[in-house]
Amino acid sequence: MTHTDETRKEAIDTFEGLISILEDGKLGYTNAAEHVDNHAVKTDLLGYARERDLFIVAMQDEINKLGKSTDTAGGGLLGTLHRTWIDIKSSLTAGDSDAILNACITGDQAAVMRYQKVLEENNLEATQIDIIAKQLKSIQHTLTEIKAKKAH
């Protein structure tokens, strides 16, 4: 698909919305890692935060390819839909590992839903869809891992 001015703007808006979600996730995982006692879980949470950072870079690269600077990317409207990560802050005050992991699960479930919606809309080029699909698969894998940690 060749981008017209309108589809180019829609693609940029889509990527900026996903960046906002990823930034929320990165911050959420970093905050969660600071408040868990289990060293292995802390390491995993920091790894998930780093992964979100790499995802952000990939999204910014796509925005740059579309001709927009990413100096101001993120923080878009779609990010306001993903404020479930904010729940982590209230969980942290209790210091409850299960509550922290529950907040991580809730945040990633919201991210998965948004990614799936983007893929269903299918308004992007094949290479862009591939990037989003790979990130979605990784987020789903992370979600499975966190649920397994909570079960133990």
XYZ file of C-alpha atoms in Angstrom:
152
model
C 0.000 0.000 0.000
C 1.345 3.407 -0.970
C 0.716 6.114 1.558
C -1.299 9.164 0.561
C -1.144 12.218 2.803
C -4.207 10.945 4.669
C -3.006 7.348 5.111
C 0.461 8.630 6.040
C -1.068 10.733 8.841
C -3.184 7.771 9.993
C -0.100 5.533 10.078
C 1.857 8.128 12.065
C -1.057 8.516 14.496
C -1.212 4.724 14.886
C 2.505 4.462 15.625
C 2.408 7.402 18.038
C -0.484 5.777 19.895
C 1.424 2.511 20.173
C 4.516 4.408 21.343
C 2.447 5.967 24.113
C 1.237 2.524 25.185
C 4.788 1.197 25.075
C 6.066 4.141 27.125
C 3.406 3.422 29.740
C 4.476 -0.229 29.787
C 8.157 0.624 30.042
C 7.480 2.969 32.967
C 5.121 0.455 34.564
C 7.647 -2.363 34.407
C 10.447 -0.139 35.679
C 8.322 1.007 38.627
C 7.193 -2.548 39.336
C 10.799 -3.777 39.329
C 11.713 -1.194 41.946
C 9.075 -2.549 44.303
C 9.366 -6.328 44.113
C 11.569 -8.228 46.525
C 12.213 -11.290 44.371
C 15.484 -10.696 42.474
C 14.571 -12.992 39.569
C 11.212 -11.264 39.080
C 12.914 -7.864 39.338
C 15.367 -8.885 36.593
C 12.536 -10.101 34.371
C 10.530 -6.904 34.856
C 13.536 -4.777 33.933
C 14.015 -6.954 30.853
C 10.404 -6.322 29.834
C 10.992 -2.574 30.264
C 14.085 -2.761 28.018
C 12.097 -4.711 25.440
C 9.418 -1.993 25.405
C 12.175 0.546 24.840
C 13.377 -1.395 21.784
C 9.788 -1.543 20.521
C 9.563 2.248 20.885
C 12.704 2.681 18.783
C 11.237 0.449 16.060
C 8.025 2.514 16.039
C 10.004 5.754 15.913
C 11.958 4.402 12.943
C 8.677 3.792 11.123
C 7.493 7.322 11.882
C 10.795 8.694 10.588
C 10.378 6.658 7.382
C 6.997 8.332 6.965
C 8.726 11.712 7.065
C 7.951 12.930 10.576
C 10.488 13.673 13.266
C 10.035 11.586 16.396
C 11.312 14.261 18.741
C 7.707 14.822 19.809
C 6.294 11.316 19.231
C 4.290 9.624 21.940
C 1.888 10.944 24.487
C -0.887 10.857 21.921
C -4.587 10.312 22.344
C -4.300 6.523 22.305
C -1.987 6.652 25.296
C -4.797 8.056 27.379
C -6.708 4.870 26.647
C -3.931 2.858 28.204
C -3.666 4.392 31.630
C -4.169 1.013 33.257
C -0.450 1.034 33.995
C -1.182 3.831 36.421
C -2.803 1.159 38.584
C 0.701 -0.040 39.356
C 1.317 3.054 41.467
C -1.520 2.200 43.814
C -0.339 -1.417 43.948
C 3.180 -0.326 44.849
C 2.111 1.474 47.950
C 0.859 -1.802 49.352
C 4.110 -3.562 48.412
C 2.109 -6.618 47.411
C 3.902 -8.683 44.727
C 0.660 -10.260 43.525
C -0.944 -6.825 43.194
C 2.079 -5.563 41.264
C 1.970 -8.536 38.895
C -1.807 -8.105 38.510
C -1.240 -4.494 37.448
C 1.385 -5.659 34.937
C -1.086 -8.214 33.579
C -3.806 -5.581 33.260
C -1.430 -3.210 31.464
C -0.287 -5.837 28.998
C -3.847 -7.023 28.377
C -4.745 -3.464 27.353
C -1.675 -3.319 25.097
C -2.614 -6.630 23.460
C -6.139 -5.367 22.780
C -4.820 -2.180 21.164
C -2.278 -4.053 19.032
C -4.980 -6.487 17.897
C -7.254 -3.602 16.951
C -4.476 -2.010 14.884
C -3.903 -5.299 13.063
C -7.644 -5.766 12.453
C -7.894 -2.290 10.935
C -5.095 -3.262 8.524
C -4.419 0.301 7.343
C -0.664 -0.153 7.200
C 1.924 -1.470 4.788
C 2.939 -5.130 5.008
C 6.312 -4.345 6.609
C 4.619 -2.181 9.232
C 2.043 -4.877 9.960
C 4.880 -7.365 10.367
C 6.606 -5.168 12.979
C 3.380 -4.741 14.930
C 2.539 -8.463 14.714
C 5.982 -9.416 16.046
C 5.678 -6.951 18.919
C 2.191 -8.248 19.702
C 3.476 -11.812 19.830
C 6.224 -10.765 22.244
C 3.799 -8.851 24.473
C 1.503 -11.898 24.540
C 4.491 -14.065 25.502
C 5.383 -11.632 28.294
C 1.793 -11.737 29.502
C 1.938 -15.530 29.666
C 5.221 -15.371 31.613
C 3.838 -12.896 34.135
C 0.727 -14.982 34.682
C 2.981 -17.984 35.332
C 5.035 -15.988 37.876
C 1.848 -15.002 39.659
C 0.735 -18.641 39.808
C 3.873 -19.552 41.792
